Coordinates of C-alpha atoms in Angstrom, one line a residue:
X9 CA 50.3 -24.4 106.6
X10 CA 50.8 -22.4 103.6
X11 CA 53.0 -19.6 103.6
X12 CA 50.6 -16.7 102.0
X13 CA 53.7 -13.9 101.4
X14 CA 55.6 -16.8 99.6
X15 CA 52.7 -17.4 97.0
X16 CA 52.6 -13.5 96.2
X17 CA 56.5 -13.7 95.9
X18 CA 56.5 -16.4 93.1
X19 CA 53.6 -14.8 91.1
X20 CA 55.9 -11.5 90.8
X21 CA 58.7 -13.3 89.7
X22 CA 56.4 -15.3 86.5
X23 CA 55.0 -11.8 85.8
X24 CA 58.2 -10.4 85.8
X25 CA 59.4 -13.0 83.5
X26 CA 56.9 -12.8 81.1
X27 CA 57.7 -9.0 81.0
X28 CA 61.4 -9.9 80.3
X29 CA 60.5 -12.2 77.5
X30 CA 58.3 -10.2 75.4
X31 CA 60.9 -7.3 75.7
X32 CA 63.6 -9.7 74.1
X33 CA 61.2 -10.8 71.0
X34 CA 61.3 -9.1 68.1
X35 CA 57.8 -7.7 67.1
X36 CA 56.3 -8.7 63.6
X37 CA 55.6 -6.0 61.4
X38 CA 51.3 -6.3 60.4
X39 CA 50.6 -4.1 57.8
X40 CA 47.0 -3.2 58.1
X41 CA 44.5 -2.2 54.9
X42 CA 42.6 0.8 56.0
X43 CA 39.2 1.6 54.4
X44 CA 39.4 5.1 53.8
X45 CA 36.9 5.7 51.1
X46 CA 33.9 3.7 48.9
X47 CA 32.0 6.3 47.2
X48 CA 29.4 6.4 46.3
X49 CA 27.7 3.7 48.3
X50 CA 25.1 2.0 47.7
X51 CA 25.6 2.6 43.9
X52 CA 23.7 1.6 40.6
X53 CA 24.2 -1.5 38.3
X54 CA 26.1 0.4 35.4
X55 CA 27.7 3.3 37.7
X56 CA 31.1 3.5 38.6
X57 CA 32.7 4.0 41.8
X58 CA 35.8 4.9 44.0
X59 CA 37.9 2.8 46.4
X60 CA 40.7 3.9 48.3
X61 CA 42.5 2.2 51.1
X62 CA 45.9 2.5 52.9
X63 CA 48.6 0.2 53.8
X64 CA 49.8 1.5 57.3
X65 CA 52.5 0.0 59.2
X66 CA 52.7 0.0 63.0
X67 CA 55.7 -1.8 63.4
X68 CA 59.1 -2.6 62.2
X69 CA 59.9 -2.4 58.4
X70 CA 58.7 -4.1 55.5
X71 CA 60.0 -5.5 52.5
X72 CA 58.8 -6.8 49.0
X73 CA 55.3 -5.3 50.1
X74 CA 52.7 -6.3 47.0
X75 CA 48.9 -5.6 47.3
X76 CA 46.2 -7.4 45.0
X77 CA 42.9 -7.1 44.7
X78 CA 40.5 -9.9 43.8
X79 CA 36.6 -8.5 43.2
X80 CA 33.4 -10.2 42.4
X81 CA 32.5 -11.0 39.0
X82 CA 29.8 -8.0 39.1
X83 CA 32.4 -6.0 40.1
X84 CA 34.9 -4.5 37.7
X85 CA 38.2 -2.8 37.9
X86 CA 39.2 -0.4 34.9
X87 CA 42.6 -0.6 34.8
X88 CA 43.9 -4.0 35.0
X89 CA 47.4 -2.8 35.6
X90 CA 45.9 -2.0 39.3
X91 CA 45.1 -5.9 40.4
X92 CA 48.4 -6.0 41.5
X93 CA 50.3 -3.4 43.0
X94 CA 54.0 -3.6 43.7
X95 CA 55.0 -1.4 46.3
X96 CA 58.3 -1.7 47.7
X97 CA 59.4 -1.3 51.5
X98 CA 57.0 0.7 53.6
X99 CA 59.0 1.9 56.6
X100 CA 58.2 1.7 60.2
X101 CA 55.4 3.7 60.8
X102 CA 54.6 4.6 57.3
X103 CA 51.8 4.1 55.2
X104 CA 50.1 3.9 51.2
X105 CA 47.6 4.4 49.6
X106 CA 46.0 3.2 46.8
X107 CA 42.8 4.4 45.2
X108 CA 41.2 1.9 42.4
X109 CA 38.5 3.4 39.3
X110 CA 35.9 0.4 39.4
X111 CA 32.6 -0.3 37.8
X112 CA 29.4 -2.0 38.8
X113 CA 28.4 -4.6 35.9
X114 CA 24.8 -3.5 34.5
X115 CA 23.5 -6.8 35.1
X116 CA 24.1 -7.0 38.7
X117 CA 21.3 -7.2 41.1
X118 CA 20.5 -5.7 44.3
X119 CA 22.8 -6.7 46.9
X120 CA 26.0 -6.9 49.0
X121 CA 29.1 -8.0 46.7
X122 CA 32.5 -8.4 48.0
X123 CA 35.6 -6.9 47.1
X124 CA 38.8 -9.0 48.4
X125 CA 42.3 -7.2 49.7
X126 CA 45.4 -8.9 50.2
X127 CA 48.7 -7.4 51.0
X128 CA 52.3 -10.0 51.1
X129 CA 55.5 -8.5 52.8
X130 CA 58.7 -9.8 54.3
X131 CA 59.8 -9.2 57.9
X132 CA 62.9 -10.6 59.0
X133 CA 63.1 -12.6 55.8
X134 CA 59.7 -14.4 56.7
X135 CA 56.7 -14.2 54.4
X136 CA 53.5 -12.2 56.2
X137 CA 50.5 -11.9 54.6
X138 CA 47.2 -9.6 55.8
X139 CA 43.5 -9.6 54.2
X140 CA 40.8 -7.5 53.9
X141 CA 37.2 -7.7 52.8
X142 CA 35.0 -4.8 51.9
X143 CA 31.4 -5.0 50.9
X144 CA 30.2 -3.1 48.2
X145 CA 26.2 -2.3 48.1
X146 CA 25.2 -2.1 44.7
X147 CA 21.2 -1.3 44.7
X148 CA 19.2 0.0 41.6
X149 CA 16.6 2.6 41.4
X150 CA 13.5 2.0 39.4
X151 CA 12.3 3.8 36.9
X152 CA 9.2 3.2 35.2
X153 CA 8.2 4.4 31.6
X154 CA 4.9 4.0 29.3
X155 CA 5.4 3.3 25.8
X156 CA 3.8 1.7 23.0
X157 CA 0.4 3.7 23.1
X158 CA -2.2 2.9 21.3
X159 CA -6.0 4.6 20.9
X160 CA -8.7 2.6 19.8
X161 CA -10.9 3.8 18.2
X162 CA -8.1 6.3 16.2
X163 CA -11.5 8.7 15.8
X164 CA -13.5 10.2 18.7
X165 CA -15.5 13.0 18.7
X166 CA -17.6 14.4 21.8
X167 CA -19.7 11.5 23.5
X168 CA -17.5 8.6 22.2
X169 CA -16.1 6.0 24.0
X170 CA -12.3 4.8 23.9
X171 CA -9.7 2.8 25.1
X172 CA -6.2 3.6 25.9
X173 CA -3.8 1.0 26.3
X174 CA 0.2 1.0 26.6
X175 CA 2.9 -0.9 28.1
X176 CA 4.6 0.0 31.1
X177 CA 8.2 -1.2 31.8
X178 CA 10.9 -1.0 34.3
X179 CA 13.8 0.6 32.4
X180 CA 16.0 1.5 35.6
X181 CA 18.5 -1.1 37.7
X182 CA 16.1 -1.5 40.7
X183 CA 12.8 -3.1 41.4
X184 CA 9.7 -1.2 41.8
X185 CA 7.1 -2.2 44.5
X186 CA 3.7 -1.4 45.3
X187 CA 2.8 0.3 42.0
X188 CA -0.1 2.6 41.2
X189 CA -0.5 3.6 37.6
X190 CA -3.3 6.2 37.1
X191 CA -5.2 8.3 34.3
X192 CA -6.1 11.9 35.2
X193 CA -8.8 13.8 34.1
X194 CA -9.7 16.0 36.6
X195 CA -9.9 19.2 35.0
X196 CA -10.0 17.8 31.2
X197 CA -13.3 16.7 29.1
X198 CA -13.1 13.1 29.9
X199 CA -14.9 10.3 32.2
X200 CA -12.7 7.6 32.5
X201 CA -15.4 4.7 32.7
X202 CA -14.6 2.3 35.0
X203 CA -11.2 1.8 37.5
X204 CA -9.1 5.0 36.9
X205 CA -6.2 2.9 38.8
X206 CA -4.3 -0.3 38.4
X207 CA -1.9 -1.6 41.2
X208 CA 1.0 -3.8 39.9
X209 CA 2.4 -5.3 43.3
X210 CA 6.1 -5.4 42.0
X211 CA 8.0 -4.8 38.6
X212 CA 11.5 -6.0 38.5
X213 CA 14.3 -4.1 36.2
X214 CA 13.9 -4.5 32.4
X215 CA 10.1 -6.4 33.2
X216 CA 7.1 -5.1 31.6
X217 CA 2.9 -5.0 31.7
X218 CA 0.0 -4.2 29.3
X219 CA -2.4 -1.8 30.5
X220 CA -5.4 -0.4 29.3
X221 CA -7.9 2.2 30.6
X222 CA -11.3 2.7 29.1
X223 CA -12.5 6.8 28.7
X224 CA -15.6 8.5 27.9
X225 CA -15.7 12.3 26.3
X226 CA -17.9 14.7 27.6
X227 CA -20.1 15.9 25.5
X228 CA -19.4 19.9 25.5
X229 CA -15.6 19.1 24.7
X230 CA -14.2 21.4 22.6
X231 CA -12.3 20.0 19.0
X232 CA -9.1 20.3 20.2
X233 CA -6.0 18.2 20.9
X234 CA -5.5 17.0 24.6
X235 CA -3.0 15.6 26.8
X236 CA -4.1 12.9 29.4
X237 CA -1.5 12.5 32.4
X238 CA -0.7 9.2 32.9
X239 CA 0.9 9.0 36.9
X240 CA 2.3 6.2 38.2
X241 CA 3.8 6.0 41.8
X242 CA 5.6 2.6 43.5
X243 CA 8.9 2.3 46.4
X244 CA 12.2 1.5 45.4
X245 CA 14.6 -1.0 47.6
X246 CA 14.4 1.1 50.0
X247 CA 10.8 1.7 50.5
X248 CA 10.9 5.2 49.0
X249 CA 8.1 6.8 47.1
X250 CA 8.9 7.9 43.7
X251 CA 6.6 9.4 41.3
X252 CA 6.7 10.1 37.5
X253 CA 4.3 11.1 34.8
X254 CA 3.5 10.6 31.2
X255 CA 1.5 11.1 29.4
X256 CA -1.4 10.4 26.1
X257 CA -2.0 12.3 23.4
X258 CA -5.9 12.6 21.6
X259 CA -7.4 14.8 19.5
X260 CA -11.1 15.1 19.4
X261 CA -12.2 15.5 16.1
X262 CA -15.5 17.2 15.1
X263 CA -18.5 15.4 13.8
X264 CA -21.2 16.5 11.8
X265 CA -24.8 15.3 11.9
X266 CA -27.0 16.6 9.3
X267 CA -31.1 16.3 9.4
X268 CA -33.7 17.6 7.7
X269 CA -35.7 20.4 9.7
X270 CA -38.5 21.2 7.4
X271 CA -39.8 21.0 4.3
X272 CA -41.6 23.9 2.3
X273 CA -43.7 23.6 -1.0
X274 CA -44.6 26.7 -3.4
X275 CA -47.6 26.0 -4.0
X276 CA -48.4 23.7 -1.4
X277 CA -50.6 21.2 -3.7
X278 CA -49.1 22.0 -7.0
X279 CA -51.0 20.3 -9.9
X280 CA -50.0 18.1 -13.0
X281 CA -47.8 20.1 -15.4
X282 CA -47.5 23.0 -13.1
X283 CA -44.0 24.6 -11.8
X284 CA -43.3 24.6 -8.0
X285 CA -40.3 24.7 -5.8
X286 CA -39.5 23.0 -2.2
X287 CA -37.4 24.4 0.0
X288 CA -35.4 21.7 2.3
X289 CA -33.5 23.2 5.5
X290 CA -30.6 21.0 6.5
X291 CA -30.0 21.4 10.1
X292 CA -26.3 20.6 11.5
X293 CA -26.9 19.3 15.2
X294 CA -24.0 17.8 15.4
X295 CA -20.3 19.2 17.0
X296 CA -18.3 19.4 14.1
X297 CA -18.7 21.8 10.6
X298 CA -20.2 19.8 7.6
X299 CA -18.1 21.1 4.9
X300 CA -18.5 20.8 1.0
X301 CA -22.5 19.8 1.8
X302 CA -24.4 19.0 -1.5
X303 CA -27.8 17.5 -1.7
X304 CA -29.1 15.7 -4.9
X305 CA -32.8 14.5 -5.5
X306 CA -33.6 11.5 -7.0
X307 CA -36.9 12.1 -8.8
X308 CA -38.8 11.8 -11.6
X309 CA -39.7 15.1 -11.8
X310 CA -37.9 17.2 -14.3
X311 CA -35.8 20.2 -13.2
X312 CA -32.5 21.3 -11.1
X313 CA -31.6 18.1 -8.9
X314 CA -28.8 18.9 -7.4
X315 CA -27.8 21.7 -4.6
X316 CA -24.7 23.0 -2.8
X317 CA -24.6 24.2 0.8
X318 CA -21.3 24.7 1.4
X319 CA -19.9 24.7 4.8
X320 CA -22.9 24.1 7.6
X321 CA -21.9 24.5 11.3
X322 CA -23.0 22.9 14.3
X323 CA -26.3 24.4 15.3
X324 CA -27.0 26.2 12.4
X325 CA -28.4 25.3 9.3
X326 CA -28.9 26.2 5.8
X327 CA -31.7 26.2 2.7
X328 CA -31.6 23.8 -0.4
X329 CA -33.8 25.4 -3.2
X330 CA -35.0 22.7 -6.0
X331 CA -37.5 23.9 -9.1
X332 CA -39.7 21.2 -10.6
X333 CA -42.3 20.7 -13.2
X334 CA -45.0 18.0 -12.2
X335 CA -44.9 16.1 -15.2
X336 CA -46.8 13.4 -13.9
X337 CA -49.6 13.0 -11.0
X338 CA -50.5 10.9 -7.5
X339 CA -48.3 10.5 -4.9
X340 CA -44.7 10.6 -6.2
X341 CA -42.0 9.1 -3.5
X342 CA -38.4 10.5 -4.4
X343 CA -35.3 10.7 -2.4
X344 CA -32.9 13.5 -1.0
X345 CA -29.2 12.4 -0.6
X346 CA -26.9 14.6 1.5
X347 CA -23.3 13.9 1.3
X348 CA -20.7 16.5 3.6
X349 CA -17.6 15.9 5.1
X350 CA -16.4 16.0 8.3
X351 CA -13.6 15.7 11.0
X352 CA -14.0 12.2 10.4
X353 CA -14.3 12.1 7.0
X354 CA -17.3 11.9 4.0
X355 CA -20.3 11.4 4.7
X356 CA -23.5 10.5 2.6
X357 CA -27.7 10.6 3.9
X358 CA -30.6 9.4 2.4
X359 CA -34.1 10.4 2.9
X360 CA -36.8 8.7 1.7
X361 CA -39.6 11.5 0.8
X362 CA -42.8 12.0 -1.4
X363 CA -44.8 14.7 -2.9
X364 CA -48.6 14.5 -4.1
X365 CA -49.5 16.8 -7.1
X366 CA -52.7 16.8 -8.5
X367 CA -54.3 15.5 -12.0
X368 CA -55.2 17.9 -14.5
X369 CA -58.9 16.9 -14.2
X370 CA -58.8 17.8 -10.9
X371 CA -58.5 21.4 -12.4
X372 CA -61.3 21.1 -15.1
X373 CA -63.9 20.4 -12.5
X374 CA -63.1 24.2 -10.8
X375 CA -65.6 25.9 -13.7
X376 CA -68.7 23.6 -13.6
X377 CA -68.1 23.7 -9.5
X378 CA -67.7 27.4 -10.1
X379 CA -71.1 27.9 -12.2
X380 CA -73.1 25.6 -9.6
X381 CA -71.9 28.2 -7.0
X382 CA -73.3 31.4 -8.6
X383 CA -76.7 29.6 -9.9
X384 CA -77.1 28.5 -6.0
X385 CA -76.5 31.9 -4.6
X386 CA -78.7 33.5 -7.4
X387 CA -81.7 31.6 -6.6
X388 CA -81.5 32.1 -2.8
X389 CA -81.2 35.8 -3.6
X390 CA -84.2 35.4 -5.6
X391 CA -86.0 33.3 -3.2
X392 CA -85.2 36.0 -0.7
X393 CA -86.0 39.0 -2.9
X394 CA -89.5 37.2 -3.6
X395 CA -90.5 36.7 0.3
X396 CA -89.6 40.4 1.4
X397 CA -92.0 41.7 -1.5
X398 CA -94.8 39.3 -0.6

């Protein structure tokens, strides 16, 4: 049978045994590295950064204490003196710190790099060695830009069409993710016609896209110089939204359009050899002034050919005064050339035109017509005059 109170008797005695030896063995001294700071965290590609840890000793002394630090390639420390630190004897129960300047290369990418601590000491004439890792986040923000803008065509006036096209690229450390790039022209005198939006599902640091947006310009736009906002939104890493703007430059230039709006003869059928002006009222329906207007005929006819207008502007219009001779009879084509300049720049328009003056024989015929007249009326008088006496 087995004696219970002698089996508890034994088991004190082993504990108290173990108790006895670990009294009697000298402790080993572990220095352990302390993360006290890594700011800031996560940080950029191309950004430095802070880290400062501390040697603290819980035990018995140590000697020869050295502490290296071994980074990642992305990761750079600016003072090379600082990979390895000699420190001496670090008491029991006393500490160190050491703070290290480093730098994130510019050409890292998103994501966790390591950073590698290891601190050698002597205890008791033995060689101890301790390690530490730390991760450093490096993560990049995105930041998108437009550049290379171009207009096509360079000149628009009200009613035009254009195109707008630019590059947009990634010019921060991160990558950019569900992107919306957007014209806006709520509240300015443009249509864009067609998709006011392209989506770009990701565009990684450095990476780059054409775009191109096709516009319209209202017809009562003033001739001005505009501004069209160009947004764009996406996420970074993290899923944040970011926004920024930029934004196109165009000038809406003015645009002359010249017609003729009527024609006036003096007299209205002038005859061979005869003087007789016309009158010709150019009318400006267009949006822009028609400066330095001139208009020159292109006629057989002898007399002045040529006429200045000046400035004409939109919806108004102005007289051209030409004096002829009719030299010649029948139906006598001719034409009237307007050249003006605009926003745009110089203009010329023909009209082809003809005016009809009549023969000089046509003239000779008004006396005997004249006399036939009067010899007509004088016998119906007389015919009349005979009956009333009868």
């Amino acid at each position: 049978m087995v004696d219970i109170k002698s089996i508890f008797n034994i088991k004190y005695v082993i504990a108290a045994a173990l108790a006895f030896i670990l009294i009697i063995t000298p402790v080993n001294a572990e220095l352990g590295i302390v993360l006290d700071s890594l700011s800031p965290q996560p940080v950029e590609p191309g950004q430095d950064f802070v880290l400062s840890v501390t040697l603290s000793n819980e035990n018995s002394d140590a000697s020869d204490v050295m502490l290296t630090l071994l980074p990642d390639s992305y990761i750079i420390l600016k003072n090379e003196h600082d990979r390895v630190t000699t420190i001496g004897n670090i008491i029991k129960y006393g500490a160190f710190t050491k703070t290290y300047q480093l730098h994130a290369n510019s050409n890292a990418v998103s994501g966790s790099y390591e950073i590698d601590l290891s601190t050698r000491w002597l205890n008791n004439g033995q060689l101890r060695i301790s390690n530490k890792t730390i991760n450093v986040i490096v993560r990049g923000t995105p930041q998108l830009a437009i550049s290379n803008i171009t207009i096509t065509p360079e000149l628009i006036s009200p009613l035009d069409t254009f195109d707008i096209a630019f590059v947009v690229s990634n010019e921060g450390a991160g990558i950019s993710h569900d992107v919306i790039v957007s014209t806006v022209t709520e509240g300015l005198p443009f249509v864009t016609a067609g998709t006011d939006t392209k989506v770009i599902k990701t565009l990684d640091r450095g990476e780059q896209i054409q775009l191109g947006f096709r516009i319209m310009v209202k017809d009562k736009a003033d001739i001005s110089s505009y501004s069209i906002p160009v947004k764009m939104e996406y996420k970074d890493e993290n899923g944040k939204n970011i926004s920024s703007q930029s934004t196109v430059g165009v000038k809406v230039l003015g645009r002359a359009k010249l017609s003729v709006a009527n024609i006036k003869t003096e007299p209205q059928n002038p005859s061979q050899g005869e003087h007789f002006t016309v009158t010709m009222r150019i009318e400006n329906s267009g949006t822009g002034d028609a400066k330095s207007s001139k208009i020159t005929f292109t006629t057989p006819l002898e007399g002045n050919k040529t006429a200045f207008l000046g400035k004409i502007k939109p919806n108004d219009d102005a007289p051209a005064i030409f004096t002829f001779i009719a030299s010649e009879s029948g139906n006598i084509p001719y034409s009237a050339s307007v050249e003006f300049e605009d926003d745009l720049g110089i203009h010329t328009q023909t009209w082809e035109l003809n005016q009809y003056v009549s023969g000089k024989e046509g003239n000779s015929l008004m006396a005997p017509v004249s006399i036939v007249a009067v010899v007509v009326a004088a016998i119906f008088y007389r015919f009349r005059w005979k009956k009333r006496a009868n």
